Amino acid sequence: MLRRTPLQRRGFLPRGAGLKRSPMKRTRGRTKAERRSEWTEANGRARVADRSKCCEKCGAGGVMHWHHRKRRSQGGTWAPSNGLRLCPPCHGWVHANPDEAKEHGWLVDRDADPAAVPFEHWQWGPVLIDDDTTDYHRKGEAA
């Protein structure tokens, strides 16, 4: 019959001995939506910057923030149809007043397609934006 004997320590292990950790795999740290999208942050920002040089909510110039109409946590991408250029006060207002921002199209629901939801532009009223052009399309106008 086999008997088990208790484990006994036979001294300390020398420094550096013991279990070796395998190197961690480097991940890109991107969300699933980003991996699915052809739009990266760089080319999405560039396309929106070409589309508008001022705040798309109020028309102010100066420093602009990128605003995701569909939040990234809800599956929003860096596609131009999902992005707006907003001045810091307007960007803060949109996030502080989400219900009213949804009425004007500056935020969209998680199940909505930003390209299909018009937003209220400061100069042209309700407009649609798509990923293929840098133009605005008036609601009801063919893209």
Coordinates of N, CA, C and O in Angstrom, one line a residue:
M1 N 0.8 -1.2 0.0 CA 0.0 0.0 0.0 C 0.9 1.2 0.0 O 1.9 1.3 0.7
L2 N 0.5 2.2 -0.8 CA 1.3 3.4 -0.9 C 0.8 4.4 0.2 O -0.4 4.5 0.5
R3 N 1.8 5.1 0.8 CA 1.5 6.1 1.8 C 1.9 7.4 1.3 O 3.0 7.5 0.7
R4 N 1.1 8.4 1.6 CA 1.5 9.7 1.3 C 2.3 10.3 2.4 O 2.0 10.2 3.5
T5 N 3.4 11.0 2.0 CA 4.1 11.7 3.1 C 3.9 13.2 2.9 O 3.6 13.7 1.8
P6 N 3.9 13.9 4.0 CA 3.7 15.3 3.9 C 4.9 16.0 3.2 O 6.0 15.6 3.2
L7 N 4.5 17.1 2.5 CA 5.5 17.9 1.7 C 6.4 18.6 2.7 O 5.9 19.1 3.7
Q8 N 7.6 18.6 2.5 CA 8.6 19.3 3.4 C 9.4 20.3 2.6 O 9.8 20.0 1.5
R9 N 9.5 21.5 3.2 CA 10.3 22.5 2.6 C 11.8 22.2 2.9 O 12.2 21.8 4.0
R10 N 12.6 22.3 1.8 CA 14.0 22.0 2.0 C 14.8 23.2 1.8 O 15.9 23.2 1.3
G11 N 14.3 24.3 2.3 CA 15.1 25.6 2.2 C 14.4 26.5 1.2 O 13.4 26.2 0.6
F12 N 15.0 27.7 1.2 CA 14.4 28.8 0.3 C 14.9 28.6 -1.1 O 16.0 28.1 -1.3
L13 N 14.0 29.0 -2.0 CA 14.4 29.0 -3.4 C 15.3 30.2 -3.7 O 15.1 31.2 -3.2
P14 N 16.3 30.0 -4.5 CA 17.1 31.1 -4.9 C 16.3 32.2 -5.7 O 15.3 31.8 -6.3
R15 N 16.7 33.4 -5.5 CA 16.0 34.5 -6.2 C 15.9 34.3 -7.7 O 16.9 33.9 -8.3
G16 N 14.8 34.5 -8.3 CA 14.6 34.3 -9.7 C 14.2 32.8 -10.1 O 13.8 32.6 -11.2
A17 N 14.3 31.9 -9.1 CA 13.9 30.5 -9.4 C 12.4 30.4 -9.2 O 11.8 31.2 -8.5
G18 N 11.9 29.4 -9.6 CA 10.5 29.2 -9.4 C 9.7 29.2 -10.7 O 10.3 28.9 -11.8
L19 N 8.5 29.6 -10.6 CA 7.6 29.6 -11.8 C 8.0 30.7 -12.7 O 8.2 31.9 -12.3
K20 N 8.2 30.4 -14.0 CA 8.5 31.4 -15.0 C 7.1 31.9 -15.6 O 6.3 31.1 -15.9
R21 N 6.9 33.2 -15.7 CA 5.7 33.7 -16.3 C 5.9 33.8 -17.8 O 6.9 34.2 -18.2
S22 N 4.9 33.4 -18.5 CA 5.0 33.5 -19.9 C 4.7 35.0 -20.3 O 3.9 35.6 -19.6
P23 N 5.3 35.5 -21.3 CA 5.0 36.9 -21.7 C 3.6 37.0 -22.0 O 3.0 36.2 -22.7
M24 N 3.0 38.2 -21.6 CA 1.6 38.4 -21.9 C 1.4 38.8 -23.4 O 2.3 39.4 -24.0
K25 N 0.4 38.3 -23.9 CA 0.1 38.6 -25.3 C -0.4 40.1 -25.4 O -1.2 40.5 -24.6
R26 N 0.2 40.8 -26.3 CA -0.2 42.2 -26.5 C -1.5 42.2 -27.3 O -1.6 41.7 -28.3
T27 N -2.5 42.9 -26.7 CA -3.7 43.1 -27.4 C -3.8 44.5 -27.9 O -3.2 45.4 -27.3
R28 N -4.6 44.7 -28.8 CA -4.7 46.1 -29.4 C -5.6 47.0 -28.5 O -5.5 48.2 -28.7
G29 N -6.3 46.4 -27.6 CA -7.2 47.2 -26.8 C -8.3 47.9 -27.5 O -8.8 48.9 -27.0
R30 N -8.8 47.3 -28.6 CA -9.9 47.9 -29.3 C -11.2 47.2 -28.9 O -11.2 46.1 -28.5
T31 N -12.3 47.9 -29.1 CA -13.6 47.3 -28.8 C -14.0 46.5 -30.0 O -13.4 46.5 -31.0
K32 N -15.0 45.7 -29.7 CA -15.5 44.8 -30.8 C -16.0 45.6 -32.0 O -15.8 45.3 -33.1
A33 N -16.7 46.7 -31.7 CA -17.2 47.6 -32.7 C -16.1 48.2 -33.6 O -16.2 48.3 -34.8
E34 N -15.0 48.5 -32.9 CA -13.8 49.0 -33.7 C -13.2 48.0 -34.5 O -12.8 48.2 -35.7
R35 N -13.2 46.7 -34.0 CA -12.6 45.7 -34.9 C -13.5 45.4 -36.1 O -13.0 45.0 -37.1
R36 N -14.8 45.6 -35.9 CA -15.7 45.3 -37.0 C -15.7 46.5 -38.0 O -16.1 46.3 -39.2
S37 N -15.4 47.7 -37.6 CA -15.5 48.9 -38.4 C -14.3 49.1 -39.3 O -13.2 48.8 -38.8
E38 N -14.5 49.6 -40.5 CA -13.3 49.9 -41.3 C -12.8 51.3 -40.9 O -11.7 51.7 -41.3
W39 N -13.5 52.0 -40.1 CA -13.1 53.4 -39.7 C -12.3 53.3 -38.4 O -12.7 52.8 -37.4
T40 N -11.1 53.9 -38.5 CA -10.2 54.1 -37.4 C -10.4 55.5 -36.8 O -11.1 56.3 -37.4
E41 N -9.9 55.7 -35.6 CA -10.0 57.0 -35.0 C -9.4 58.1 -35.9 O -10.0 59.1 -36.1
A42 N -8.3 57.8 -36.5 CA -7.6 58.8 -37.3 C -8.3 59.2 -38.5 O -8.5 60.4 -38.8
N43 N -8.8 58.2 -39.3 CA -9.5 58.5 -40.5 C -10.9 59.0 -40.3 O -11.4 59.8 -41.1
G44 N -11.5 58.6 -39.2 CA -12.9 59.1 -38.9 C -12.8 60.6 -38.5 O -13.6 61.4 -39.0
R45 N -11.8 60.9 -37.7 CA -11.6 62.3 -37.3 C -11.3 63.2 -38.5 O -11.8 64.3 -38.6
A46 N -10.4 62.7 -39.3 CA -10.0 63.5 -40.5 C -11.2 63.8 -41.4 O -11.4 64.9 -41.9
R47 N -12.1 62.8 -41.6 CA -13.3 62.9 -42.5 C -14.2 64.0 -41.9 O -14.8 64.8 -42.6
V48 N -14.4 63.9 -40.6 CA -15.4 64.8 -39.9 C -14.8 66.3 -39.9 O -15.5 67.2 -40.1
A49 N -13.4 66.4 -39.8 CA -12.8 67.7 -39.8 C -12.9 68.3 -41.2 O -13.1 69.5 -41.4
D50 N -12.9 67.4 -42.3 CA -13.1 67.9 -43.7 C -14.5 68.4 -43.9 O -14.8 69.3 -44.6
R51 N -15.4 67.7 -43.2 CA -16.9 68.1 -43.3 C -17.2 69.4 -42.7 O -18.0 70.1 -43.2
S52 N -16.6 69.7 -41.5 CA -17.0 70.9 -40.8 C -15.8 71.5 -40.1 O -15.0 70.8 -39.5
K53 N -15.7 72.8 -40.2 CA -14.6 73.5 -39.6 C -15.1 74.2 -38.3 O -14.3 74.9 -37.6
C54 N -16.4 74.1 -38.0 CA -16.9 74.8 -36.8 C -17.9 73.8 -36.0 O -18.1 72.7 -36.5
C55 N -18.4 74.3 -34.9 CA -19.3 73.4 -34.1 C -20.6 73.2 -34.9 O -21.2 74.1 -35.5
E56 N -21.0 71.9 -35.1 CA -22.1 71.6 -35.9 C -23.4 71.8 -35.1 O -24.5 71.6 -35.7
K57 N -23.4 72.2 -33.9 CA -24.6 72.5 -33.1 C -24.9 74.0 -33.1 O -26.0 74.4 -33.2
C58 N -23.8 74.8 -32.8 CA -24.1 76.2 -32.7 C -23.3 77.1 -33.7 O -23.6 78.3 -33.8
G59 N -22.3 76.6 -34.4 CA -21.6 77.3 -35.4 C -20.4 78.0 -34.9 O -19.7 78.8 -35.6
A60 N -20.0 77.9 -33.6 CA -18.8 78.5 -33.0 C -17.6 77.9 -33.6 O -17.5 76.8 -34.0
G61 N -16.5 78.7 -33.6 CA -15.2 78.3 -34.0 C -14.3 78.0 -32.8 O -14.8 78.0 -31.7
G62 N -13.1 77.7 -33.1 CA -12.1 77.5 -32.0 C -11.9 76.0 -31.8 O -11.9 75.2 -32.7
V63 N -11.6 75.6 -30.5 CA -11.3 74.3 -30.2 C -12.6 73.4 -30.3 O -13.7 73.8 -29.9
M64 N -12.4 72.3 -31.0 CA -13.6 71.4 -31.2 C -13.3 70.0 -30.5 O -12.2 69.5 -30.5
H65 N -14.4 69.4 -30.1 CA -14.4 68.0 -29.5 C -15.0 67.1 -30.5 O -16.0 67.5 -31.2
W66 N -14.6 65.9 -30.6 CA -15.3 64.8 -31.3 C -16.4 64.3 -30.4 O -16.1 64.0 -29.3
H67 N -17.6 64.2 -31.0 CA -18.7 63.7 -30.2 C -19.2 62.5 -30.9 O -19.6 62.5 -32.1
H68 N -19.4 61.3 -30.2 CA -20.0 60.1 -30.8 C -21.5 60.3 -30.6 O -22.0 60.4 -29.5
R69 N -22.3 60.2 -31.7 CA -23.7 60.3 -31.6 C -24.2 59.0 -30.9 O -25.1 59.0 -30.1
K70 N -23.7 57.9 -31.3 CA -24.0 56.6 -30.6 C -22.7 56.3 -29.8 O -21.6 56.2 -30.3
R71 N -22.9 56.3 -28.5 CA -21.7 56.1 -27.6 C -21.0 54.9 -27.9 O -21.5 53.8 -28.3
R72 N -19.7 54.9 -27.7 CA -18.8 53.8 -28.0 C -19.2 52.6 -27.1 O -19.1 51.4 -27.5
S73 N -19.7 52.9 -25.9 CA -20.1 51.8 -25.0 C -21.4 51.1 -25.5 O -21.7 50.0 -25.0
Q74 N -22.1 51.7 -26.4 CA -23.3 51.2 -27.0 C -23.0 50.6 -28.4 O -24.0 50.3 -29.1
G75 N -21.8 50.5 -28.8 CA -21.5 50.0 -30.1 C -21.2 51.0 -31.1 O -21.1 50.7 -32.3
G76 N -21.0 52.2 -30.7 CA -20.7 53.3 -31.7 C -19.3 53.2 -32.2 O -18.4 52.7 -31.5
T77 N -19.1 53.6 -33.5 CA -17.8 53.5 -34.1 C -17.2 54.9 -34.4 O -17.8 55.9 -34.1
W78 N -16.1 54.9 -35.1 CA -15.5 56.1 -35.4 C -15.9 56.5 -36.8 O -15.3 57.4 -37.5
A79 N -17.0 56.0 -37.4 CA -17.5 56.3 -38.7 C -17.9 57.8 -38.7 O -18.5 58.3 -37.7
P80 N -17.7 58.5 -39.8 CA -18.2 59.9 -39.9 C -19.7 60.1 -39.6 O -20.0 61.2 -39.1
S81 N -20.5 59.2 -40.0 CA -21.9 59.3 -39.7 C -22.2 59.3 -38.2 O -23.3 59.8 -37.7
N82 N -21.3 58.8 -37.4 CA -21.5 58.7 -36.0 C -20.8 59.8 -35.2 O -20.8 59.9 -34.0
G83 N -20.1 60.7 -36.0 CA -19.3 61.8 -35.3 C -19.8 63.1 -35.6 O -20.3 63.4 -36.7
L84 N -19.7 64.0 -34.6 CA -20.0 65.4 -34.8 C -18.8 66.2 -34.2 O -18.2 65.8 -33.2
R85 N -18.6 67.4 -34.8 CA -17.6 68.3 -34.1 C -18.4 69.3 -33.3 O -19.3 70.0 -33.9
L86 N -18.1 69.3 -32.0 CA -18.9 70.2 -31.1 C -17.9 71.0 -30.3 O -16.8 70.5 -30.0
C87 N -18.2 72.3 -30.0 CA -17.4 73.1 -29.1 C -17.6 72.5 -27.7 O -18.5 71.9 -27.4
P88 N -16.6 72.8 -26.8 CA -16.7 72.3 -25.5 C -18.0 72.6 -24.7 O -18.6 71.7 -24.1
P89 N -18.6 73.8 -24.8 CA -19.9 74.0 -24.1 C -21.0 73.2 -24.7 O -21.8 72.6 -23.9
C90 N -21.1 73.1 -26.0 CA -22.1 72.3 -26.6 C -21.9 70.8 -26.3 O -22.9 70.1 -26.1
H91 N -20.7 70.3 -26.3 CA -20.4 68.9 -26.0 C -20.9 68.6 -24.6 O -21.5 67.6 -24.3
G92 N -20.6 69.5 -23.6 CA -21.0 69.3 -22.3 C -22.5 69.3 -22.1 O -23.1 68.5 -21.4
W93 N -23.2 70.2 -22.9 CA -24.6 70.3 -22.9 C -25.3 69.1 -23.4 O -26.3 68.6 -22.8
V94 N -24.8 68.5 -24.4 CA -25.3 67.3 -25.0 C -25.3 66.1 -24.0 O -26.3 65.4 -23.8
H95 N -24.2 66.0 -23.3 CA -24.1 64.9 -22.3 C -24.9 65.2 -21.0 O -25.3 64.3 -20.4
A96 N -25.1 66.5 -20.7 CA -25.9 66.8 -19.6 C -27.4 66.8 -19.8 O -28.2 66.6 -18.9
N97 N -27.8 66.8 -21.1 CA -29.2 66.8 -21.4 C -29.5 65.7 -22.5 O -29.8 66.1 -23.6
P98 N -29.3 64.5 -22.2 CA -29.4 63.4 -23.2 C -30.8 63.3 -23.8 O -30.9 63.0 -25.0
D99 N -31.9 63.5 -23.1 CA -33.2 63.4 -23.7 C -33.4 64.4 -24.8 O -33.9 64.1 -25.9
E100 N -33.1 65.7 -24.5 CA -33.3 66.7 -25.5 C -32.3 66.5 -26.6 O -32.6 66.8 -27.8
A101 N -31.1 66.1 -26.3 CA -30.1 65.8 -27.4 C -30.6 64.7 -28.3 O -30.3 64.8 -29.6
K102 N -31.3 63.7 -27.8 CA -31.8 62.7 -28.7 C -32.9 63.2 -29.6 O -33.1 62.8 -30.7
E103 N -33.7 64.2 -29.1 CA -34.8 64.8 -29.9 C -34.2 65.5 -31.1 O -34.8 65.5 -32.2
H104 N -33.0 66.1 -31.0 CA -32.4 66.8 -32.0 C -31.4 66.0 -32.8 O -30.8 66.5 -33.8
G105 N -31.2 64.7 -32.4 CA -30.3 63.8 -33.2 C -28.8 63.9 -32.8 O -28.0 63.3 -33.5
W106 N -28.5 64.7 -31.8 CA -27.1 64.8 -31.4 C -26.6 63.5 -30.6 O -25.5 63.3 -30.5
L107 N -27.6 62.8 -30.1 CA -27.4 61.5 -29.5 C -28.4 60.5 -30.2 O -29.5 61.0 -30.5
V108 N -28.0 59.3 -30.4 CA -28.9 58.3 -30.9 C -29.0 57.1 -30.0 O -28.0 56.8 -29.2
D109 N -30.1 56.4 -30.0 CA -30.2 55.2 -29.2 C -29.3 54.1 -29.6 O -28.8 54.1 -30.8
R110 N -29.0 53.1 -28.7 CA -28.1 52.0 -29.0 C -28.5 51.2 -30.2 O -27.7 50.6 -30.8
D111 N -29.8 51.1 -30.5 CA -30.2 50.2 -31.6 C -30.4 51.0 -32.9 O -30.9 50.4 -33.9
A112 N -30.1 52.3 -32.9 CA -30.3 53.1 -34.1 C -29.1 53.2 -34.9 O -28.0 53.1 -34.4
D113 N -29.3 53.4 -36.2 CA -28.1 53.6 -37.1 C -27.9 55.1 -37.2 O -28.8 55.8 -37.7
P114 N -26.8 55.6 -36.8 CA -26.5 57.1 -36.9 C -26.7 57.7 -38.3 O -27.1 58.8 -38.5
A115 N -26.4 56.9 -39.3 CA -26.5 57.4 -40.7 C -28.0 57.6 -41.1 O -28.3 58.3 -42.0
A116 N -28.9 56.9 -40.4 CA -30.3 57.0 -40.7 C -31.1 58.0 -39.9 O -32.2 58.3 -40.1
V117 N -30.4 58.6 -38.9 CA -31.0 59.5 -37.9 C -30.5 60.9 -38.2 O -29.3 61.2 -38.1
P118 N -31.4 61.8 -38.6 CA -31.0 63.2 -38.9 C -30.6 63.9 -37.6 O -31.1 63.6 -36.6
F119 N -29.7 64.9 -37.7 CA -29.5 65.8 -36.6 C -29.7 67.2 -37.0 O -29.7 67.6 -38.1
E120 N -29.9 68.0 -36.0 CA -30.2 69.5 -36.2 C -28.9 70.2 -36.3 O -28.2 70.4 -35.4
H121 N -28.6 70.6 -37.6 CA -27.4 71.4 -37.9 C -27.7 72.9 -37.6 O -28.9 73.3 -37.9
W122 N -26.8 73.6 -37.1 CA -27.0 75.0 -36.8 C -27.4 75.9 -38.0 O -28.1 76.9 -37.8
Q123 N -27.0 75.5 -39.2 CA -27.3 76.4 -40.3 C -28.3 75.8 -41.2 O -29.2 76.6 -41.7
W124 N -28.4 74.5 -41.4 CA -29.2 73.9 -42.4 C -30.4 73.1 -41.8 O -31.2 72.5 -42.6
G125 N -30.6 73.1 -40.5 CA -31.7 72.4 -39.9 C -31.4 70.9 -39.9 O -30.3 70.4 -39.9
P126 N -32.5 70.0 -40.0 CA -32.3 68.6 -39.9 C -31.5 68.1 -41.2 O -32.0 68.3 -42.3
V127 N -30.4 67.4 -40.9 CA -29.6 66.9 -42.0 C -29.2 65.5 -41.7 O -29.1 65.1 -40.5
L128 N -28.9 64.7 -42.7 CA -28.4 63.3 -42.6 C -26.9 63.4 -43.0 O -26.5 64.2 -43.9
I129 N -26.1 62.6 -42.5 CA -24.7 62.5 -42.9 C -24.4 61.0 -43.1 O -25.0 60.1 -42.5
D130 N -23.5 60.8 -44.1 CA -23.2 59.4 -44.4 C -21.6 59.3 -44.4 O -20.9 60.2 -44.1
D131 N -21.2 58.1 -44.6 CA -19.7 57.8 -44.4 C -19.0 58.0 -45.8 O -17.8 58.1 -45.7
D132 N -19.7 58.1 -46.9 CA -19.0 58.1 -48.2 C -18.7 59.5 -48.6 O -17.8 59.7 -49.4
T133 N -19.4 60.6 -48.2 CA -19.1 61.9 -48.6 C -18.9 62.8 -47.4 O -19.1 62.4 -46.3
T134 N -18.4 64.0 -47.7 CA -18.3 65.0 -46.6 C -19.4 66.0 -46.7 O -19.4 67.1 -46.1
D135 N -20.5 65.7 -47.4 CA -21.6 66.6 -47.6 C -22.7 66.2 -46.6 O -22.9 65.1 -46.1
Y136 N -23.6 67.2 -46.3 CA -24.8 67.0 -45.5 C -25.9 66.8 -46.5 O -25.9 67.3 -47.6
H137 N -26.9 66.0 -46.1 CA -28.1 65.7 -47.0 C -29.3 66.1 -46.2 O -29.5 65.7 -45.1
R138 N -30.1 67.0 -46.7 CA -31.3 67.5 -46.1 C -32.2 66.3 -45.9 O -32.3 65.4 -46.7
K139 N -32.9 66.3 -44.8 CA -33.9 65.2 -44.5 C -34.9 65.1 -45.7 O -35.4 66.1 -46.2
G140 N -35.0 63.9 -46.2 CA -35.9 63.6 -47.4 C -35.2 63.7 -48.7 O -35.7 63.3 -49.7
E141 N -34.0 64.3 -48.7 CA -33.2 64.4 -50.0 C -32.4 63.1 -50.2 O -31.9 62.5 -49.3
A142 N -32.3 62.7 -51.4 CA -31.5 61.5 -51.7 C -30.1 61.7 -51.4 O -29.5 62.8 -51.8
A143 N -29.4 60.7 -50.9 CA -28.0 60.8 -50.5 C -27.1 60.7 -51.7 O -27.3 60.0 -52.6

